[in-house]
mmCIF file of C-alpha atoms and ligand atoms in Angstrom:
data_model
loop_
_atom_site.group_PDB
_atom_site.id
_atom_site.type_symbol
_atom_site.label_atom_id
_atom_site.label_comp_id
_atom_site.label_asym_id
_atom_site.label_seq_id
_atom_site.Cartn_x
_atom_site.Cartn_y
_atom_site.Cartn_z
ATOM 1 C CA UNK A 1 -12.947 22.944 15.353
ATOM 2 C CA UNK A 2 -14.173 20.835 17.772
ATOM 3 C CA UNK A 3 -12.043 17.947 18.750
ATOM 4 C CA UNK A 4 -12.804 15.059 16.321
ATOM 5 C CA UNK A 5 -14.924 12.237 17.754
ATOM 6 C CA UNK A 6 -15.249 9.696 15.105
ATOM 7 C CA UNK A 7 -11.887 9.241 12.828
ATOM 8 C CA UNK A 8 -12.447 7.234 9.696
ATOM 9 C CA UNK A 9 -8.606 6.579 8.153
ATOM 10 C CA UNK A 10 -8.625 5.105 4.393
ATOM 11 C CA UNK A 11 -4.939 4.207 3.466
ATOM 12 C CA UNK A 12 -3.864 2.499 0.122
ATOM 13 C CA UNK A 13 -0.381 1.331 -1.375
ATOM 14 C CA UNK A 14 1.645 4.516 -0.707
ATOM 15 C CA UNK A 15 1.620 3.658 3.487
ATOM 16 C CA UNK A 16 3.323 0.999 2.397
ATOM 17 C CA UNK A 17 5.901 1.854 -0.196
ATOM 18 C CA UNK A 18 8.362 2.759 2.654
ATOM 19 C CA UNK A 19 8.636 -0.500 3.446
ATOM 20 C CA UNK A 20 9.493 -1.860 0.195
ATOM 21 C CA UNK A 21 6.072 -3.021 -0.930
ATOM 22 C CA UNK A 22 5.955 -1.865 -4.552
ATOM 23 C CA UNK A 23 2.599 0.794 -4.956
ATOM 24 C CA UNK A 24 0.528 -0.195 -7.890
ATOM 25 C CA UNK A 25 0.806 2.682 -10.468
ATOM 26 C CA UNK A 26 4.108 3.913 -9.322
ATOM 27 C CA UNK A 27 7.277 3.330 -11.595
ATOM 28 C CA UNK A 28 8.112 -0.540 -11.279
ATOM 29 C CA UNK A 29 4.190 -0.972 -9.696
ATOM 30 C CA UNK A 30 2.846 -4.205 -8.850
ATOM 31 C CA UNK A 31 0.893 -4.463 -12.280
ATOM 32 C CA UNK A 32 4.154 -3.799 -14.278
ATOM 33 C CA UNK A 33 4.843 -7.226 -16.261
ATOM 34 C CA UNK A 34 1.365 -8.320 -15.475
ATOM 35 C CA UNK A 35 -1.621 -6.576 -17.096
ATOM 36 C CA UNK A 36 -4.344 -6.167 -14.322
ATOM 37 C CA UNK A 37 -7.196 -8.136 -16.069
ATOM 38 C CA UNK A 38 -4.717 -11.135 -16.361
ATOM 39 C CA UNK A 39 -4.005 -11.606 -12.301
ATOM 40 C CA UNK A 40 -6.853 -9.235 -10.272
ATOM 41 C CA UNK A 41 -9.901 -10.432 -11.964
ATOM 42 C CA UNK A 42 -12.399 -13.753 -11.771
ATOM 43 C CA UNK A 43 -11.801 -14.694 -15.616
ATOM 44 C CA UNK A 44 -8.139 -14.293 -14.812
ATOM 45 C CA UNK A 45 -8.556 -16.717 -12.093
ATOM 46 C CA UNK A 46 -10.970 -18.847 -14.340
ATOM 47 C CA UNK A 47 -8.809 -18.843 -17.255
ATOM 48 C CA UNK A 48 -5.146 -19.533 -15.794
ATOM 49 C CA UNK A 49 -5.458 -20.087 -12.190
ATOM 50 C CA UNK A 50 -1.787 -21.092 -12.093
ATOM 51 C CA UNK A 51 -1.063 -17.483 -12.940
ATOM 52 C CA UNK A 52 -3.271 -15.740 -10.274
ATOM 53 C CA UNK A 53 -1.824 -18.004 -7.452
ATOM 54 C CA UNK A 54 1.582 -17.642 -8.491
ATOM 55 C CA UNK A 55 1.722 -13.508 -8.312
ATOM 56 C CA UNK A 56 -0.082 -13.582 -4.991
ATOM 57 C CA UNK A 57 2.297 -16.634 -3.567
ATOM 58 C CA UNK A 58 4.850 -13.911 -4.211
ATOM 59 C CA UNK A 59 3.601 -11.103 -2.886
ATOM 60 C CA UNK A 60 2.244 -13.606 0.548
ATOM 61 C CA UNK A 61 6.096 -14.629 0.531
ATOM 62 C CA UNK A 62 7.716 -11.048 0.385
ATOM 63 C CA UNK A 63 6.025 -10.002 3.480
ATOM 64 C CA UNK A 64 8.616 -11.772 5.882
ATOM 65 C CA UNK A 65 11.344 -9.365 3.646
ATOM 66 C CA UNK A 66 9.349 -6.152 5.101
ATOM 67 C CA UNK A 67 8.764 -4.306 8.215
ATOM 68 C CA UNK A 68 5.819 -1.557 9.340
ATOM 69 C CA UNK A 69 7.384 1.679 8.948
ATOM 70 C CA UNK A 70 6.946 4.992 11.375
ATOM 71 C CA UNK A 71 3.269 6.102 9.205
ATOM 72 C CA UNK A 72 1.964 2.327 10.410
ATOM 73 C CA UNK A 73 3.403 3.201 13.709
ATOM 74 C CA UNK A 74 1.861 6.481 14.618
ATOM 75 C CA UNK A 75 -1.947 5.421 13.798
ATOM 76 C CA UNK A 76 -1.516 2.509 16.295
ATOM 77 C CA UNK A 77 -0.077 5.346 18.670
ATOM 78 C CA UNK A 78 -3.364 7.397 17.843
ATOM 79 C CA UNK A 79 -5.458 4.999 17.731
ATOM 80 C CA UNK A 80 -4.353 3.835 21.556
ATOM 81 C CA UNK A 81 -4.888 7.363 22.486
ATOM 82 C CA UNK A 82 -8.306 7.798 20.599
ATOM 83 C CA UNK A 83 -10.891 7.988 22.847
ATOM 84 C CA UNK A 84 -13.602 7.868 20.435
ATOM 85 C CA UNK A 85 -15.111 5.465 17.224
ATOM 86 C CA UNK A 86 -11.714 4.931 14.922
ATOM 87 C CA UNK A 87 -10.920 2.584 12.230
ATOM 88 C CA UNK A 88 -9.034 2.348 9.337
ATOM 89 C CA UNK A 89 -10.299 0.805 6.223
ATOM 90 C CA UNK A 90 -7.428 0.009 4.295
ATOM 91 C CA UNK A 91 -7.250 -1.040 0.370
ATOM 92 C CA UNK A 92 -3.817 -3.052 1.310
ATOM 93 C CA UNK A 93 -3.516 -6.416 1.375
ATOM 94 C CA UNK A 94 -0.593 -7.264 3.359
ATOM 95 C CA UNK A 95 -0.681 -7.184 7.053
ATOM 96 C CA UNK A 96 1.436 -4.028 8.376
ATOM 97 C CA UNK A 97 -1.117 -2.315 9.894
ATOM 98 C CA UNK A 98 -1.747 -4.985 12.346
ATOM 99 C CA UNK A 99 2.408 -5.730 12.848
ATOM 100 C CA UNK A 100 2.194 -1.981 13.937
ATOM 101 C CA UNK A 101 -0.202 -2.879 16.641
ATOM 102 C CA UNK A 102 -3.271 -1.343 14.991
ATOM 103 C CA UNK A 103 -6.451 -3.336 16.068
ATOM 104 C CA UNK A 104 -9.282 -1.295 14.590
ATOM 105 C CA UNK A 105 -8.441 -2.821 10.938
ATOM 106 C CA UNK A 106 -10.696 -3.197 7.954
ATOM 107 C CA UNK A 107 -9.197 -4.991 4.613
ATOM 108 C CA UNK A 108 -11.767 -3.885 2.222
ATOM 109 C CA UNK A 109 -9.353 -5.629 -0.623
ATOM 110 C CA UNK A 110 -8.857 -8.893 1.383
ATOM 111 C CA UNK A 111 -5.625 -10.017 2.857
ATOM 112 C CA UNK A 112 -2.625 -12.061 1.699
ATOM 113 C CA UNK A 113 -2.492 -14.203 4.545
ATOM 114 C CA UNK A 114 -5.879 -15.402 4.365
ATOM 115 C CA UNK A 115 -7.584 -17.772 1.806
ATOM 116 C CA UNK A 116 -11.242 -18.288 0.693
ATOM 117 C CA UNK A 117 -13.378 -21.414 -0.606
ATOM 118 C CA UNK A 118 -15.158 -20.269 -3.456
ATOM 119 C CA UNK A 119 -17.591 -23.070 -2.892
ATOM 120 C CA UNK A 120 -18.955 -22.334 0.621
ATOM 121 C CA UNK A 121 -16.959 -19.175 1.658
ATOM 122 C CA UNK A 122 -15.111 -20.970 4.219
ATOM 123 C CA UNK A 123 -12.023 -18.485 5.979
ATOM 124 C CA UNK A 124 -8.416 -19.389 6.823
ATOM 125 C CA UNK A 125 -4.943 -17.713 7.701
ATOM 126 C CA UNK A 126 -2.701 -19.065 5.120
ATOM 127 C CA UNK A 127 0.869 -18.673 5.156
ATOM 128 C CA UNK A 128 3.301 -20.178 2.135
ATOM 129 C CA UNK A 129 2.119 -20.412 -0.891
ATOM 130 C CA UNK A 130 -1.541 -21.765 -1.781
ATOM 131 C CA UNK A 131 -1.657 -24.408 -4.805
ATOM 132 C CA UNK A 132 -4.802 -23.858 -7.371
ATOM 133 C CA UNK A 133 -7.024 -27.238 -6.068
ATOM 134 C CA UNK A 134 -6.377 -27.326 -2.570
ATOM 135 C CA UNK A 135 -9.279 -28.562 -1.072
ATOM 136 C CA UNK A 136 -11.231 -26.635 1.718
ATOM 137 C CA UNK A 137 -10.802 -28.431 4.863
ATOM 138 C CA UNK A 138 -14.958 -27.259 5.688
ATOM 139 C CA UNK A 139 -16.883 -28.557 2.828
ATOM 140 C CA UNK A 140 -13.699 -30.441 0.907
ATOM 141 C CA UNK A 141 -14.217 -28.703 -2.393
ATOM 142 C CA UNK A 142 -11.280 -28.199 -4.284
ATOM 143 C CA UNK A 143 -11.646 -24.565 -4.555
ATOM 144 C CA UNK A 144 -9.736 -22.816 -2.142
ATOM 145 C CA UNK A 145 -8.563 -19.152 -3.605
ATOM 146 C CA UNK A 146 -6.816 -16.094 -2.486
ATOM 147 C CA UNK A 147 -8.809 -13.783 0.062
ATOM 148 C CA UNK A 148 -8.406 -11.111 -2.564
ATOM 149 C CA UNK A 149 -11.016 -8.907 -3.858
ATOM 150 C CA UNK A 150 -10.563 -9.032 -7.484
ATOM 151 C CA UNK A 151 -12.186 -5.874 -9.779
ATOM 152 C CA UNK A 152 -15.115 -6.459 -11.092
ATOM 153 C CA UNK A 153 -15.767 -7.997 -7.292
ATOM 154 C CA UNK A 154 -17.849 -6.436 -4.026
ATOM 155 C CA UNK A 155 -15.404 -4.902 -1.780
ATOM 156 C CA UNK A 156 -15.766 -6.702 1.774
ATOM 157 C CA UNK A 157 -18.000 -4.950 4.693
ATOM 158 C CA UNK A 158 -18.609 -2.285 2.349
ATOM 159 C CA UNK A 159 -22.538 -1.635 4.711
ATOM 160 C CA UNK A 160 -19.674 -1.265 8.017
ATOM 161 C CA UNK A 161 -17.727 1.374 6.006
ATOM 162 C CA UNK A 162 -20.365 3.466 4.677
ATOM 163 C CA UNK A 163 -22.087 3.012 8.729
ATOM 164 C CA UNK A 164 -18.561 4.399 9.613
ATOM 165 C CA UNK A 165 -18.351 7.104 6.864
ATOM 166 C CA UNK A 166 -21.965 8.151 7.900
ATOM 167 C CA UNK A 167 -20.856 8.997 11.814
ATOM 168 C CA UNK A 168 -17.120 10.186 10.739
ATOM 169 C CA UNK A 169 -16.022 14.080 12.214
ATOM 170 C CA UNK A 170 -12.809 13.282 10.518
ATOM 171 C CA UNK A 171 -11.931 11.685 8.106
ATOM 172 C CA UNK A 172 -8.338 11.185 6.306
ATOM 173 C CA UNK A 173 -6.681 9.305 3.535
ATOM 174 C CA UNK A 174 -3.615 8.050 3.136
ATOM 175 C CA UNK A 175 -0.884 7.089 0.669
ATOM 176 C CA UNK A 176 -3.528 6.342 -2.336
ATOM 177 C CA UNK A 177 -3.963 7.484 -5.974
ATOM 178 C CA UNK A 178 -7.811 7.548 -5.813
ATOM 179 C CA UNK A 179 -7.941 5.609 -8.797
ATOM 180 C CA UNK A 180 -10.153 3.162 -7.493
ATOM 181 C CA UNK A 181 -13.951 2.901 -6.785
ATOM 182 C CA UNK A 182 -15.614 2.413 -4.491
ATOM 183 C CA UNK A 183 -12.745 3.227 -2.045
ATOM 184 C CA UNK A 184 -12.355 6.815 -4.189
ATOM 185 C CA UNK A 185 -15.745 7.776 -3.208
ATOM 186 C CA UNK A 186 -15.513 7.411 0.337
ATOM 187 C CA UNK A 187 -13.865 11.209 0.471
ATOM 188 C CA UNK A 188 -17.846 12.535 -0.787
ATOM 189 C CA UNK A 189 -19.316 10.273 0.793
ATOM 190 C CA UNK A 190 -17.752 11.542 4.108
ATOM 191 C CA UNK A 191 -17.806 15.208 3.570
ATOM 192 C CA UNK A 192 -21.583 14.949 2.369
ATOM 193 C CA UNK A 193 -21.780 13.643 5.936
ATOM 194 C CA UNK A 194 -20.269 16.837 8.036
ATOM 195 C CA UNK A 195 -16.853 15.385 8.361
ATOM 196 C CA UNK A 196 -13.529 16.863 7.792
ATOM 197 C CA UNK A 197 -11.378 15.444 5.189
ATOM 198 C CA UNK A 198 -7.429 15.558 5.052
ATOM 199 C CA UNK A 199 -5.393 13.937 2.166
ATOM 200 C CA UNK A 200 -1.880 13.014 3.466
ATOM 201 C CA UNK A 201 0.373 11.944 -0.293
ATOM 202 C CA UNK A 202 3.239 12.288 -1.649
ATOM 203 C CA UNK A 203 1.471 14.350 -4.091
ATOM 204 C CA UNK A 204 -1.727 15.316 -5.074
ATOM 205 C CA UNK A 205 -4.401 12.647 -5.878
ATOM 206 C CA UNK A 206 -7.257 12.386 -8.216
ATOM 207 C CA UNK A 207 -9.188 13.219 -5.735
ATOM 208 C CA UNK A 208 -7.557 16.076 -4.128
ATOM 209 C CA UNK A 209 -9.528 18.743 -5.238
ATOM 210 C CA UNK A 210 -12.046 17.142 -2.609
ATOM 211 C CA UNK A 211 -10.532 17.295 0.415
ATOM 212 C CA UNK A 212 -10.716 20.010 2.807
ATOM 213 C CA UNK A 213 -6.999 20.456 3.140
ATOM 214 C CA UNK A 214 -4.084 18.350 1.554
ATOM 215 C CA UNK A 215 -0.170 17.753 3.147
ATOM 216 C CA UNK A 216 1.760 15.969 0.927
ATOM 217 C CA UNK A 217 4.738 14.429 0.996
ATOM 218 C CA UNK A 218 6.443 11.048 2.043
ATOM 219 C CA UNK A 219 3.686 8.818 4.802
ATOM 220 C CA UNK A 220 6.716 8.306 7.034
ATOM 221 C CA UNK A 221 7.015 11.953 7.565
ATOM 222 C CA UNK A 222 3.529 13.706 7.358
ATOM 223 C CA UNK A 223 1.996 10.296 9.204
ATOM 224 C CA UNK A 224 3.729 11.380 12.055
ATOM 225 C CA UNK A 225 3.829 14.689 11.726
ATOM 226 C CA UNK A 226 -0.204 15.011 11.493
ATOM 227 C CA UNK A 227 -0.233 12.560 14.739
ATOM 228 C CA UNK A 228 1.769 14.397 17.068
HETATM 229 C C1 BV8 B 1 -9.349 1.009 -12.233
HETATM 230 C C2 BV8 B 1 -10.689 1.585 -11.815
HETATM 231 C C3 BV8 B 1 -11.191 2.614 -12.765
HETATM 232 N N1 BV8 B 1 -11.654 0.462 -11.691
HETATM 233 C C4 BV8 B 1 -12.455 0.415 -10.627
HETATM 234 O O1 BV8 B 1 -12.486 1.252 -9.769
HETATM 235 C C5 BV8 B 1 -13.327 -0.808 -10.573
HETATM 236 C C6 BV8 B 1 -14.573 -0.608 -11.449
HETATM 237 C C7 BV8 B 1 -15.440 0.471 -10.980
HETATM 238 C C8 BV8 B 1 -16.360 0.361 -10.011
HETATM 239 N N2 BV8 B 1 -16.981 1.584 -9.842
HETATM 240 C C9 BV8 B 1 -16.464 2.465 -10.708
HETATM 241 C C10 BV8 B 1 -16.758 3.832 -10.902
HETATM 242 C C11 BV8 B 1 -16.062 4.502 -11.871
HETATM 243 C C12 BV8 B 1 -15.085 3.810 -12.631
HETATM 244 C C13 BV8 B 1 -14.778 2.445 -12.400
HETATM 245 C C14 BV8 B 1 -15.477 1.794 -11.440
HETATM 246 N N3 BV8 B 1 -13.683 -1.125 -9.193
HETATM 247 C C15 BV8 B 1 -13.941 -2.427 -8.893
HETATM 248 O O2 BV8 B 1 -13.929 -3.333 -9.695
HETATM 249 C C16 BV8 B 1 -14.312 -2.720 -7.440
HETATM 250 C C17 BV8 B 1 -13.217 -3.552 -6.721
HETATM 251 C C18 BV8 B 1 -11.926 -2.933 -6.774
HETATM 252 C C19 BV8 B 1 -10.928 -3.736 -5.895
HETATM 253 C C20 BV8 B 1 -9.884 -4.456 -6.727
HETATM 254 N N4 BV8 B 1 -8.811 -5.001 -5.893
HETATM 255 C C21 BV8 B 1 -7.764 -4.298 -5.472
HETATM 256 N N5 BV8 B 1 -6.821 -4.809 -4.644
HETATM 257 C C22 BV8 B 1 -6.826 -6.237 -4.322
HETATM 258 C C23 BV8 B 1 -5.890 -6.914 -5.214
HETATM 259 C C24 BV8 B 1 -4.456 -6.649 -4.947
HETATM 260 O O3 BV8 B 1 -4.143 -5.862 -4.056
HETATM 261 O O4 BV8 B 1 -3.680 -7.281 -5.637
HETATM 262 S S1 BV8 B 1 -7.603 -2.657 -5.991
HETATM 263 C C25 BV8 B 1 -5.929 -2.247 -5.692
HETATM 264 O O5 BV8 B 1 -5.673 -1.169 -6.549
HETATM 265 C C26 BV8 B 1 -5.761 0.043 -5.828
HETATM 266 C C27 BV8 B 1 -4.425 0.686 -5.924
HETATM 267 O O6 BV8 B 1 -4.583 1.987 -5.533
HETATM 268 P P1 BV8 B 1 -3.618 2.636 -4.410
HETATM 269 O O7 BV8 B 1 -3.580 1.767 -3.193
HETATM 270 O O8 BV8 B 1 -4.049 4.025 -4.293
HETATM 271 O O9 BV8 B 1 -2.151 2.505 -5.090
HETATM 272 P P2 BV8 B 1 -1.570 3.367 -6.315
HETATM 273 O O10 BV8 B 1 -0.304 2.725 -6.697
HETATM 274 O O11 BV8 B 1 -2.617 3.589 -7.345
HETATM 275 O O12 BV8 B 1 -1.244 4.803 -5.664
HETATM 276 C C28 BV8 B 1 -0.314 4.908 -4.636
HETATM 277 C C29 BV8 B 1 -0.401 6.345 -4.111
HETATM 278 O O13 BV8 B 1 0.507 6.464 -3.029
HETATM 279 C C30 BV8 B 1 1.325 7.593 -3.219
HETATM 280 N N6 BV8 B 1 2.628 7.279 -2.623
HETATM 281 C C31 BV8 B 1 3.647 6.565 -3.168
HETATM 282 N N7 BV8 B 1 4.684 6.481 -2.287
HETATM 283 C C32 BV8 B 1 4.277 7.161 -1.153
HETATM 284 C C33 BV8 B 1 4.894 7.434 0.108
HETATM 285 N N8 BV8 B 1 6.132 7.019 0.392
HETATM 286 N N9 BV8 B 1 4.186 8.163 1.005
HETATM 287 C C34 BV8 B 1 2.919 8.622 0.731
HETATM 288 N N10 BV8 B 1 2.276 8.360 -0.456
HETATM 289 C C35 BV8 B 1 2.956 7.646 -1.367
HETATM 290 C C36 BV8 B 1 1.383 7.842 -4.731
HETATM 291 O O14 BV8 B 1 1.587 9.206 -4.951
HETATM 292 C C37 BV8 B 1 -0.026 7.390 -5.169
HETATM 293 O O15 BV8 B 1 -0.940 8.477 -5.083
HETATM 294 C C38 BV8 B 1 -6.065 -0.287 -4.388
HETATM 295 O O16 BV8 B 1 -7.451 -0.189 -4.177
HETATM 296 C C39 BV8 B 1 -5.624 -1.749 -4.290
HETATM 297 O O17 BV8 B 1 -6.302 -2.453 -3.293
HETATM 298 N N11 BV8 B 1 -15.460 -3.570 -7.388
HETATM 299 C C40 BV8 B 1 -16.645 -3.134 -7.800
HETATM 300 O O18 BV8 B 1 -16.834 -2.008 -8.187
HETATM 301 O O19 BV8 B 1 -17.607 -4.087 -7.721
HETATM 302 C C41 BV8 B 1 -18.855 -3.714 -8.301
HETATM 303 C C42 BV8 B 1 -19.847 -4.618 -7.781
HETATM 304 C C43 BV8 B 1 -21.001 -4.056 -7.324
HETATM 305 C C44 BV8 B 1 -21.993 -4.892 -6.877
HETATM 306 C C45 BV8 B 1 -21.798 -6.273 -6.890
HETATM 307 C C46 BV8 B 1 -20.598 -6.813 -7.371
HETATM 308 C C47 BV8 B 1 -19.585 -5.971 -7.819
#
């Protein structure tokens, strides 16, 4: 095969898991204790805001307690070594990509360390935690919220993905269930496109049985493995 112009990476909890951020459906996942409709959802936020702010003020604060671990670190190696289009649209929220040194970045999801008016959709970093009320220091409403994608919610740049998707040679996902849509499409989507598709897991996805070829095992292994 010709060598790959266009790389199109989709990661999702499992990159991070190594680090010690907890992976959603995974024994002791993130939605243990807290059914998903009650924190990841706009009636959740609407009906106890308290709640919603509190379990992503936790999951903002745990970040300083982790590090980017050797998969984060070989895709900013490749992707300083890629001469053509890359980027990696991740469904992660926290910001180890980037401590890795990758610049190419999409958070489809949102980020933790950002915040959102829900009045005039007004950006910010945010670090600490962020109270339900705080006012928006553009238009002063006091609806500031967590840059978080909730279900039920567009995904963010979605028309710069699927441009992506459309032009990708190659294109690989990591360290995700495929559980969730629109993200779980992108494999199709891709492959109806020309491109190559690779599946790096621990094991096997719902979506396996699309990808061209599948290595599975932990991201801190096959990540680098697959780079070098
Ligand atoms: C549950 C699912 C069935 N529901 C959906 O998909 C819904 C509804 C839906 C839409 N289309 C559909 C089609 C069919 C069915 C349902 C739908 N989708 C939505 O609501 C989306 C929005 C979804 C986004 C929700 N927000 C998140 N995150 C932010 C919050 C937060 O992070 O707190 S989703 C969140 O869950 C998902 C979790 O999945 P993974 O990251 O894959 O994690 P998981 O734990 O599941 O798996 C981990 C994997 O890693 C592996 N692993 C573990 N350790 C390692 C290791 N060490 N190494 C390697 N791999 C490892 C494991 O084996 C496993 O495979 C991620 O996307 C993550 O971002 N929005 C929307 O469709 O909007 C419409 C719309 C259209 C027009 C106009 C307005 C609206």
């Amino acid at each position: 095969m010709a060598q790959p112009r266009s790389l199109v990476i989709l990661t999702g909890a499992g990159i991070s898991a190594e680090s010690g951020l907890a992976t959603f459906r995974g024994p002791g996942g993130l939605w243990e204790g807290h059914r998903v409709e009650d924190v990841c959802t706009p009636g959740a936020l609407a009906r106890d805001p308290a709640l919603v702010h509190r379990f992503y003020d936790l999951r903002r604060a745990a970040l300083a307690g982790v590090a980017p671990n050797d998969a984060h670190a070989a895709l900013a190696r490749l992707e300083r070594a890629w001469a053509g289009d890359f980027l990696i649209v991740t469904q992660n929220v926290d910001d180890l990509h980037e401590r890795a040194g990758s610049r190419r970045v999409l958070h489809m999801h949102g980020e933790l360390l950002s915040a959102l008016c829900a009045a005039c959709g007004h950006r910010l970093t945010w670090q600490g935690s962020l109270a339900p009320g705080t006012a928006c220091p553009s238009c002063g409403s006091p609806r500031l919220r967590p840059d978080i994608v909730f279900f039920g919610e567009m995904p963010y740049a979605m028309e710069r993905i699927e441009a992506a998707l459309s032009r990708a040679d190659l294109f690989v996902s990591i360290g995700t269930s495929g559980a969730v849509y629109p993200a779980a499409g992108f494999v199709r989507m891709a492959g109806a496109f020309g491109a190559a598709t690779l599946e790096l897991n621990l094991e096997p996805s719902a979506g396996s049985d699309w990808f061209d070829a599948c290595r599975h095992g932990p991201a801190s292994v096959v990540v680098p493995d697959w780079v070098n």
